[in-house]
């Protein structure tokens, strides 16, 4: 008998070798859109103390590693606010290295430019011993996250990140919710961190970790209520890994991408580059049963997590996922939108063009500049410029006007392309049949051209870069200016 699993594995093998044809979802259910309204007011205050904390996670096998984290209690903090609430954050940079500046970027949030957390561009970064502050009302519901924006390869490598969840999008509350944060670690046989970057990796798909984890454990078994509708917020927080997730045999639907509600699409598999998120509604197994979540993109299908059903069944009804509420985005004026082409390429020589440093991999200087560049946007490699003298933007947009970005990947590598402070509306691809959806990070597969719509948001300078962090730091980064 051919099971769904066999079919899935076959499809994954094809996708892996051909580097194409991911996206396996059913047709979305047509539904009326319900707009999310603020559900709370007031201020949620949190304090972060960025520091080195020797930590032992289950995936380290009892060993302790010098992680860098935002706070004492948890490795990856989960911050929740309700739509309408203000988030007020004070942070102290206690990172244990001279010159290790920090700022916090709120990935995916359409907040004022001054709160965007990009060193030298939207703020002066905070030196060790210093204190910084952010205060904003997140304008959209969804699954977001936060991270620093300088020396990010090492910061991610050491675990310095957390999730930010803005609640208020559910029409029908789920029976439970689970946040899954996927991230690999680069640990050597001696139980110590390996160099976070290598030239080999930076010039190709990135330097891979050696130990896989979800929420700090390898293939964790998670208890869930039986026969229930559980919401899973899945985050790809690895610095480089591309994953394609799916269940072996389950009723599940994609309900949001990068935090943006979509008409529920039956999930077969979904490919995520680094920084991308997908919200899934899963009907859990009957009492005593379990369901496995796989990554089909790795050489062998890999069990990311297993959901073990406990307690009496919650539901007997058919699985009909309700769409999430959505945000009132400005409507894209496609007919009058200006087309702007962007080319994502290797540097002209395909080699390190600014090899100043002697050591391998990317070493970040005091101005967040890598010493080598391998990648470029519109032939311009970012570290060719000093952050204090930014050089010209990749494009100047007028606030409120519609644009179509034509993103052309001329390389044999995949690139998850991210824009700050905005969301893209995916229009079409030269290689795949994509549904229409909103995202802040779009995965370009090798040699793919994708058109995305965008209505220019708040004035300011907004970063636009590949989120494979070694690509970002080695040149595939630029900015858009909204005036
Ligand atoms: Cu997570 Cu500049 O981005
Ligand atoms: Cu890239």
Coordinates of C-alpha atoms and ligand atoms in Angstrom, one line a residue:
X1 CA 0.0 0.0 0.0
X2 CA 1.3 3.4 -0.9
X3 CA 0.9 5.6 2.2
X4 CA 0.8 9.3 2.2
X5 CA 4.2 9.2 3.8
X6 CA 5.7 7.3 0.8
X7 CA 4.2 9.9 -1.5
X8 CA 5.6 12.7 0.6
X9 CA 9.0 11.2 0.8
X10 CA 9.0 10.8 -3.0
X11 CA 7.9 14.4 -3.5
X12 CA 10.5 15.6 -1.1
X13 CA 13.3 13.7 -2.9
X14 CA 12.2 15.3 -6.1
X15 CA 12.0 18.7 -4.7
X16 CA 15.4 18.3 -3.0
X17 CA 17.2 17.1 -6.2
X18 CA 15.5 19.4 -8.7
X19 CA 15.5 22.4 -6.4
X20 CA 12.0 23.3 -7.6
X21 CA 8.4 22.5 -7.1
X22 CA 8.0 22.8 -3.3
X23 CA 4.7 24.2 -2.4
X24 CA 2.3 21.5 -1.9
X25 CA -0.9 22.9 -0.5
X26 CA -4.5 22.3 -1.5
X27 CA -6.7 25.1 -2.9
X28 CA -7.6 27.7 -0.3
X29 CA -11.1 27.8 1.0
X30 CA -12.9 31.0 -0.1
X31 CA -13.9 33.1 2.9
X32 CA -15.1 36.5 3.8
X33 CA -12.3 38.5 5.4
X34 CA -12.8 39.6 9.0
X35 CA -10.7 42.6 10.0
X36 CA -8.9 42.4 13.4
X37 CA -9.6 45.1 15.9
X38 CA -7.6 46.1 18.9
X39 CA -8.5 43.8 21.9
X40 CA -6.6 45.6 24.6
X41 CA -4.9 48.9 25.5
X42 CA -2.3 49.8 28.0
X43 CA 1.4 49.1 28.2
X44 CA 3.3 45.8 28.5
X45 CA 6.7 46.5 29.9
X46 CA 9.6 44.0 29.5
X47 CA 13.2 44.3 30.4
X48 CA 15.9 42.4 28.6
X49 CA 19.4 41.8 29.8
X50 CA 21.5 40.6 26.9
X51 CA 24.3 38.5 28.4
X52 CA 26.3 35.3 28.1
X53 CA 24.7 32.5 30.1
X54 CA 26.2 29.1 30.2
X55 CA 23.2 26.9 29.2
X56 CA 22.5 23.2 28.8
X57 CA 19.8 22.4 26.3
X58 CA 18.5 18.8 25.7
X59 CA 20.1 18.9 22.3
X60 CA 23.5 19.5 23.8
X61 CA 23.4 16.2 25.6
X62 CA 24.0 17.5 29.0
X63 CA 26.9 19.7 27.9
X64 CA 26.8 23.4 28.7
X65 CA 27.6 26.0 26.1
X66 CA 28.1 29.8 26.4
X67 CA 24.9 30.9 24.9
X68 CA 24.0 34.6 24.5
X69 CA 20.4 35.2 25.6
X70 CA 18.0 38.1 26.1
X71 CA 17.1 37.1 29.6
X72 CA 17.9 34.8 32.4
X73 CA 14.8 32.6 32.6
X74 CA 14.5 31.3 29.0
X75 CA 16.7 30.6 26.1
X76 CA 14.2 31.9 23.6
X77 CA 11.8 34.2 25.3
X78 CA 8.2 34.3 24.0
X79 CA 6.8 37.8 24.4
X80 CA 3.0 38.1 23.9
X81 CA 1.1 41.3 23.5
X82 CA -2.5 41.9 22.5
X83 CA -3.4 43.9 19.5
X84 CA -3.7 47.5 20.7
X85 CA -1.2 47.1 23.6
X86 CA 2.0 49.1 23.6
X87 CA 5.2 47.2 24.0
X88 CA 7.8 49.1 26.1
X89 CA 11.2 47.4 26.2
X90 CA 14.3 48.4 28.1
X91 CA 17.4 46.4 27.4
X92 CA 20.9 46.4 28.8
X93 CA 23.7 45.2 26.7
X94 CA 25.8 43.0 28.9
X95 CA 27.4 41.0 26.2
X96 CA 30.8 39.9 27.3
X97 CA 33.0 41.4 24.6
X98 CA 34.5 44.8 24.1
X99 CA 32.9 46.6 21.1
X100 CA 30.0 44.1 20.9
X101 CA 27.3 46.6 20.1
X102 CA 23.6 45.7 20.1
X103 CA 20.3 46.9 19.0
X104 CA 17.0 45.0 18.7
X105 CA 15.2 44.6 15.4
X106 CA 11.5 43.6 15.5
X107 CA 11.3 41.3 12.5
X108 CA 8.1 41.7 10.4
X109 CA 6.6 44.6 12.4
X110 CA 5.4 47.7 10.6
X111 CA 6.5 50.1 13.3
X112 CA 8.0 53.6 13.0
X113 CA 11.4 53.7 11.5
X114 CA 13.0 55.0 14.7
X115 CA 12.1 51.7 16.4
X116 CA 13.4 49.4 13.7
X117 CA 16.7 48.7 15.5
X118 CA 19.2 48.9 12.7
X119 CA 22.6 50.1 13.9
X120 CA 23.9 53.3 12.4
X121 CA 20.9 53.5 10.2
X122 CA 17.9 54.0 12.5
X123 CA 19.8 54.4 15.7
X124 CA 23.2 54.4 17.3
X125 CA 23.8 50.9 18.6
X126 CA 24.2 50.3 22.4
X127 CA 27.7 49.5 23.6
X128 CA 28.4 47.0 26.3
X129 CA 27.3 48.4 29.6
X130 CA 24.8 50.7 27.9
X131 CA 21.0 50.7 27.9
X132 CA 18.5 51.0 25.1
X133 CA 14.8 51.4 24.8
X134 CA 12.0 50.7 22.3
X135 CA 8.3 51.6 22.6
X136 CA 5.7 51.0 20.0
X137 CA 2.2 49.6 19.5
X138 CA 2.5 46.6 17.1
X139 CA 0.0 47.4 14.3
X140 CA -0.6 43.9 13.2
X141 CA -1.5 40.5 14.7
X142 CA 0.7 37.5 14.1
X143 CA 3.9 35.5 14.8
X144 CA 6.9 37.8 14.7
X145 CA 10.3 37.7 16.3
X146 CA 13.2 39.8 17.4
X147 CA 16.9 39.7 17.0
X148 CA 20.0 41.9 17.0
X149 CA 21.2 43.4 13.7
X150 CA 25.0 43.4 13.8
X151 CA 27.3 40.3 13.9
X152 CA 24.1 38.4 13.5
X153 CA 25.7 35.2 12.3
X154 CA 27.4 34.8 15.7
X155 CA 24.4 36.2 17.7
X156 CA 22.0 33.7 16.1
X157 CA 24.7 31.0 16.4
X158 CA 24.7 31.6 20.2
X159 CA 20.9 31.7 20.4
X160 CA 20.3 35.4 20.9
X161 CA 16.6 35.7 19.6
X162 CA 13.1 35.6 20.8
X163 CA 9.5 35.5 19.5
X164 CA 7.0 38.2 19.6
X165 CA 3.4 37.2 19.3
X166 CA 0.6 39.7 18.7
X167 CA -2.7 38.2 19.7
X168 CA -6.1 39.0 18.5
X169 CA -6.5 37.2 15.2
X170 CA -8.6 34.2 16.1
X171 CA -12.3 34.1 15.2
X172 CA -12.7 30.6 16.7
X173 CA -10.2 30.0 19.5
X174 CA -7.9 27.0 19.1
X175 CA -7.9 24.2 21.8
X176 CA -4.3 24.8 22.4
X177 CA -1.2 26.6 21.0
X178 CA 2.4 25.6 20.6
X179 CA 5.3 27.7 19.5
X180 CA 8.1 25.8 17.7
X181 CA 11.4 27.5 17.1
X182 CA 13.7 25.5 14.8
X183 CA 17.4 26.2 15.1
X184 CA 20.6 24.3 14.5
X185 CA 23.8 24.7 16.6
X186 CA 27.4 24.5 15.4
X187 CA 29.0 22.2 18.0
X188 CA 32.2 20.3 17.4
X189 CA 33.1 16.8 18.8
X190 CA 34.7 18.5 21.8
X191 CA 31.4 20.0 22.8
X192 CA 32.4 23.6 21.9
X193 CA 31.1 26.0 19.4
X194 CA 32.6 25.7 16.0
X195 CA 33.4 28.9 14.0
X196 CA 30.0 30.3 13.2
X197 CA 31.0 31.2 9.6
X198 CA 33.3 29.7 7.0
X199 CA 34.3 31.1 3.5
X200 CA 33.0 27.9 2.0
X201 CA 29.6 28.4 3.6
X202 CA 29.4 32.2 3.2
X203 CA 30.0 31.8 -0.6
X204 CA 27.5 29.0 -0.9
X205 CA 24.3 28.2 1.0
X206 CA 25.6 29.2 4.4
X207 CA 27.6 27.3 7.1
X208 CA 25.4 24.5 8.4
X209 CA 24.9 23.6 12.1
X210 CA 25.8 20.1 13.3
X211 CA 23.0 19.6 15.9
X212 CA 19.4 20.1 15.0
X213 CA 16.8 21.4 17.5
X214 CA 13.3 22.6 18.0
X215 CA 12.8 24.6 21.2
X216 CA 16.3 23.5 22.2
X217 CA 15.6 19.7 21.9
X218 CA 16.2 17.2 19.1
X219 CA 12.9 15.8 18.0
X220 CA 11.0 16.8 21.1
X221 CA 7.8 14.9 22.1
X222 CA 5.1 17.4 23.0
X223 CA 1.9 16.6 24.8
X224 CA -1.3 17.9 23.2
X225 CA -5.0 17.4 23.9
X226 CA -6.5 14.5 22.0
X227 CA -8.7 15.1 18.8
X228 CA -8.2 18.8 19.3
X229 CA -7.5 21.8 17.0
X230 CA -4.1 22.9 18.1
X231 CA -2.4 26.0 16.6
X232 CA 1.2 25.6 15.8
X233 CA 3.4 28.7 15.3
X234 CA 6.4 27.4 13.5
X235 CA 9.5 29.6 13.2
X236 CA 12.6 28.9 11.1
X237 CA 15.2 30.7 13.3
X238 CA 18.2 29.1 11.9
X239 CA 20.9 31.4 10.4
X240 CA 20.8 29.4 7.0
X241 CA 18.7 26.3 6.9
X242 CA 15.9 25.8 4.4
X243 CA 13.2 23.4 5.6
X244 CA 10.1 22.0 4.1
X245 CA 7.7 20.9 6.8
X246 CA 4.7 18.6 6.7
X247 CA 3.0 15.9 8.7
X248 CA 3.2 12.3 7.9
X249 CA -0.5 11.7 8.2
X250 CA -2.7 14.3 9.6
X251 CA -5.4 16.9 9.0
X252 CA -3.7 20.2 9.0
X253 CA -4.1 23.6 7.3
X254 CA -1.8 26.6 6.9
X255 CA -3.7 29.6 8.5
X256 CA -1.0 32.3 8.4
X257 CA 2.3 33.0 6.7
X258 CA 4.8 35.4 8.4
X259 CA 1.9 36.2 10.7
X260 CA -0.6 37.2 8.0
X261 CA -3.8 35.3 8.0
X262 CA -4.5 33.4 4.7
X263 CA -7.6 31.4 3.6
X264 CA -6.9 28.0 5.2
X265 CA -4.9 25.8 2.8
X266 CA -4.6 22.1 3.4
X267 CA -1.0 21.5 4.3
X268 CA 0.9 18.9 2.4
X269 CA 4.3 20.6 2.8
X270 CA 5.6 24.1 3.0
X271 CA 9.1 25.4 2.4
X272 CA 10.6 28.0 4.8
X273 CA 13.8 29.8 4.5
X274 CA 15.4 31.4 7.5
X275 CA 13.2 34.0 9.4
X276 CA 10.0 32.7 7.8
X277 CA 7.1 31.6 9.8
X278 CA 4.0 29.5 9.2
X279 CA 1.0 29.1 11.5
X280 CA -0.8 25.8 11.2
X281 CA -4.0 24.4 12.6
X282 CA -3.6 20.7 13.4
X283 CA -6.3 18.2 14.3
X284 CA -4.4 16.1 16.9
X285 CA -4.5 12.3 17.0
X286 CA -7.1 10.3 19.0
X287 CA -6.2 9.5 22.6
X288 CA -3.0 7.6 22.9
X289 CA -2.0 8.4 19.3
X290 CA 0.7 10.7 18.0
X291 CA 1.6 12.8 14.9
X292 CA 5.0 13.6 13.7
X293 CA 6.1 16.8 12.0
X294 CA 8.8 16.3 9.4
X295 CA 11.4 18.3 7.6
X296 CA 11.3 16.8 4.1
X297 CA 14.0 19.1 2.8
X298 CA 16.9 17.5 4.6
X299 CA 18.8 14.6 3.0
X300 CA 16.6 12.2 5.0
X301 CA 13.2 13.2 6.3
X302 CA 13.8 14.5 9.8
X303 CA 11.4 14.4 12.7
X304 CA 11.2 17.9 13.9
X305 CA 8.7 17.2 16.7
X306 CA 6.1 14.7 17.7
X307 CA 2.7 15.5 19.1
X308 CA 1.4 13.0 21.6
X309 CA -2.3 13.0 22.4
X310 CA -3.3 12.9 26.0
X311 CA -6.7 13.0 27.8
X312 CA -10.2 12.6 26.5
X313 CA -11.0 13.6 22.9
X314 CA -12.0 17.3 22.6
X315 CA -13.8 17.1 19.3
X316 CA -15.8 14.8 17.1
X317 CA -16.7 17.3 14.4
X318 CA -15.2 17.3 10.9
X319 CA -12.0 19.4 10.6
X320 CA -13.0 22.7 9.1
X321 CA -10.4 25.3 10.0
X322 CA -11.7 28.9 10.4
X323 CA -9.7 31.6 8.8
X324 CA -7.9 34.1 11.0
X325 CA -8.8 37.8 11.1
X326 CA -6.7 39.9 8.8
X327 CA -5.3 43.4 9.0
X328 CA -6.6 46.2 6.8
X329 CA -3.6 46.6 4.5
X330 CA -3.5 49.5 2.0
X331 CA -4.8 48.1 -1.3
X332 CA -2.2 47.5 -4.0
X333 CA -2.9 49.5 -7.1
X334 CA -1.6 46.9 -9.5
X335 CA -2.5 48.7 -12.7
X336 CA -0.6 51.9 -11.8
X337 CA 2.2 50.4 -9.8
X338 CA 5.7 51.2 -10.8
X339 CA 7.9 48.1 -11.6
X340 CA 11.3 48.1 -9.9
X341 CA 13.8 45.3 -10.8
X342 CA 16.2 43.9 -8.2
X343 CA 18.9 41.4 -9.1
X344 CA 20.3 39.1 -6.4
X345 CA 23.6 37.9 -7.6
X346 CA 27.1 36.9 -6.6
X347 CA 29.7 39.6 -6.7
X348 CA 31.1 40.1 -10.2
X349 CA 34.0 37.8 -9.6
X350 CA 32.0 35.4 -7.4
X351 CA 34.8 35.6 -5.0
X352 CA 35.7 37.7 -2.0
X353 CA 36.1 41.2 -3.3
X354 CA 36.9 42.9 0.0
X355 CA 39.1 40.3 1.6
X356 CA 40.8 42.5 4.2
X357 CA 40.6 40.1 7.1
X358 CA 43.0 37.1 7.2
X359 CA 40.8 34.5 9.0
X360 CA 38.2 32.4 7.3
X361 CA 34.5 33.1 7.3
X362 CA 32.9 36.5 8.0
X363 CA 34.4 38.6 10.7
X364 CA 32.4 41.7 11.5
X365 CA 34.2 44.9 12.2
X366 CA 33.2 47.6 14.6
X367 CA 30.8 49.2 12.1
X368 CA 29.0 45.9 11.4
X369 CA 30.9 45.6 8.2
X370 CA 32.0 42.2 7.0
X371 CA 35.6 42.0 5.7
X372 CA 34.6 40.0 2.7
X373 CA 31.8 40.2 0.2
X374 CA 30.5 37.4 -1.9
X375 CA 27.0 38.6 -2.8
X376 CA 25.3 41.7 -4.2
X377 CA 21.9 43.3 -4.9
X378 CA 21.8 45.2 -8.2
X379 CA 25.6 44.6 -8.4
X380 CA 26.2 46.5 -5.2
X381 CA 27.7 44.7 -2.3
X382 CA 26.7 46.3 1.1
X383 CA 30.0 46.2 3.0
X384 CA 31.5 48.2 0.2
X385 CA 30.0 51.1 2.1
X386 CA 30.5 52.4 5.6
X387 CA 27.3 52.4 7.8
X388 CA 28.1 56.1 8.6
X389 CA 28.1 56.9 5.0
X390 CA 25.3 54.8 3.6
X391 CA 25.6 55.4 -0.1
X392 CA 22.5 55.6 -2.2
X393 CA 19.3 53.6 -1.5
X394 CA 18.4 50.7 -3.8
X395 CA 15.2 52.6 -4.6
X396 CA 13.3 55.7 -3.4
X397 CA 9.6 55.1 -2.9
X398 CA 6.8 57.6 -2.2
X399 CA 4.7 56.8 0.9
X400 CA 1.3 55.4 0.0
X401 CA 2.2 54.6 -3.6
X402 CA 2.1 51.1 -5.1
X403 CA 5.1 49.3 -6.5
X404 CA 5.9 45.9 -7.9
X405 CA 9.3 44.6 -7.0
X406 CA 10.7 42.1 -9.5
X407 CA 13.1 40.0 -7.5
X408 CA 15.4 38.1 -9.8
X409 CA 17.7 35.5 -8.4
X410 CA 20.5 34.9 -10.8
X411 CA 22.4 32.5 -8.5
X412 CA 22.2 28.7 -8.0
X413 CA 21.4 29.2 -4.3
X414 CA 18.1 30.0 -2.6
X415 CA 17.7 33.4 -0.9
X416 CA 15.0 34.3 1.6
X417 CA 14.6 38.0 0.9
X418 CA 13.4 40.2 3.7
X419 CA 12.1 43.8 3.8
X420 CA 11.9 45.8 7.0
X421 CA 8.7 47.6 8.0
X422 CA 6.6 46.4 5.1
X423 CA 4.8 43.3 3.8
X424 CA 5.0 42.0 0.3
X425 CA 2.0 40.7 -1.5
X426 CA 3.2 37.8 -3.6
X427 CA 2.0 38.1 -7.2
X428 CA 3.7 35.5 -9.4
X429 CA 6.8 33.3 -9.9
X430 CA 8.7 32.3 -13.0
X431 CA 9.0 28.8 -11.6
X432 CA 6.1 27.9 -9.3
X433 CA 2.4 28.2 -9.0
X434 CA 2.2 30.3 -5.8
X435 CA -1.0 31.3 -4.0
X436 CA -1.5 35.0 -3.3
X437 CA -0.3 35.8 0.2
X438 CA 1.4 38.4 2.3
X439 CA 4.9 38.0 3.8
X440 CA 7.9 39.9 5.0
X441 CA 10.4 37.3 3.8
X442 CA 10.0 35.6 0.4
X443 CA 12.1 32.6 -0.5
X444 CA 13.6 32.9 -4.0
X445 CA 14.6 29.4 -5.2
X446 CA 17.6 29.1 -7.5
X447 CA 17.2 31.2 -10.7
X448 CA 13.7 32.1 -9.8
X449 CA 12.0 35.5 -10.6
X450 CA 9.2 36.5 -8.3
X451 CA 7.0 39.7 -8.5
X452 CA 5.7 41.1 -5.3
X453 CA 3.5 44.1 -4.7
X454 CA 4.2 46.6 -2.0
X455 CA 2.5 49.8 -0.9
X456 CA 5.2 52.1 0.5
X457 CA 4.7 52.6 4.2
X458 CA 6.2 55.0 6.7
X459 CA 8.9 57.3 5.6
X460 CA 12.4 56.2 6.5
X461 CA 15.3 54.0 5.5
X462 CA 14.3 50.3 5.5
X463 CA 16.7 47.5 5.2
X464 CA 16.2 45.0 2.3
X465 CA 18.4 41.9 2.5
X466 CA 18.8 38.2 2.3
X467 CA 18.1 36.5 5.6
X468 CA 20.7 33.8 5.2
X469 CA 22.8 35.8 7.6
X470 CA 26.1 35.0 6.0
X471 CA 24.8 36.2 2.7
X472 CA 23.4 39.4 4.3
X473 CA 26.7 40.1 6.0
X474 CA 28.7 39.2 2.9
X475 CA 27.0 41.8 0.7
X476 CA 23.4 40.8 -0.1
X477 CA 22.0 43.8 1.8
X478 CA 20.8 47.2 0.9
X479 CA 18.0 49.6 1.8
X480 CA 14.9 51.2 0.4
X481 CA 14.1 54.8 1.2
X482 CA 10.5 55.9 1.6
X483 CA 9.9 59.6 1.4
Ligands
LIG1 CU1 15.2 39.5 10.6 CU2 17.0 42.7 8.8 O1 16.1 41.2 9.7
LIG2 CU1 21.0 34.7 0.3

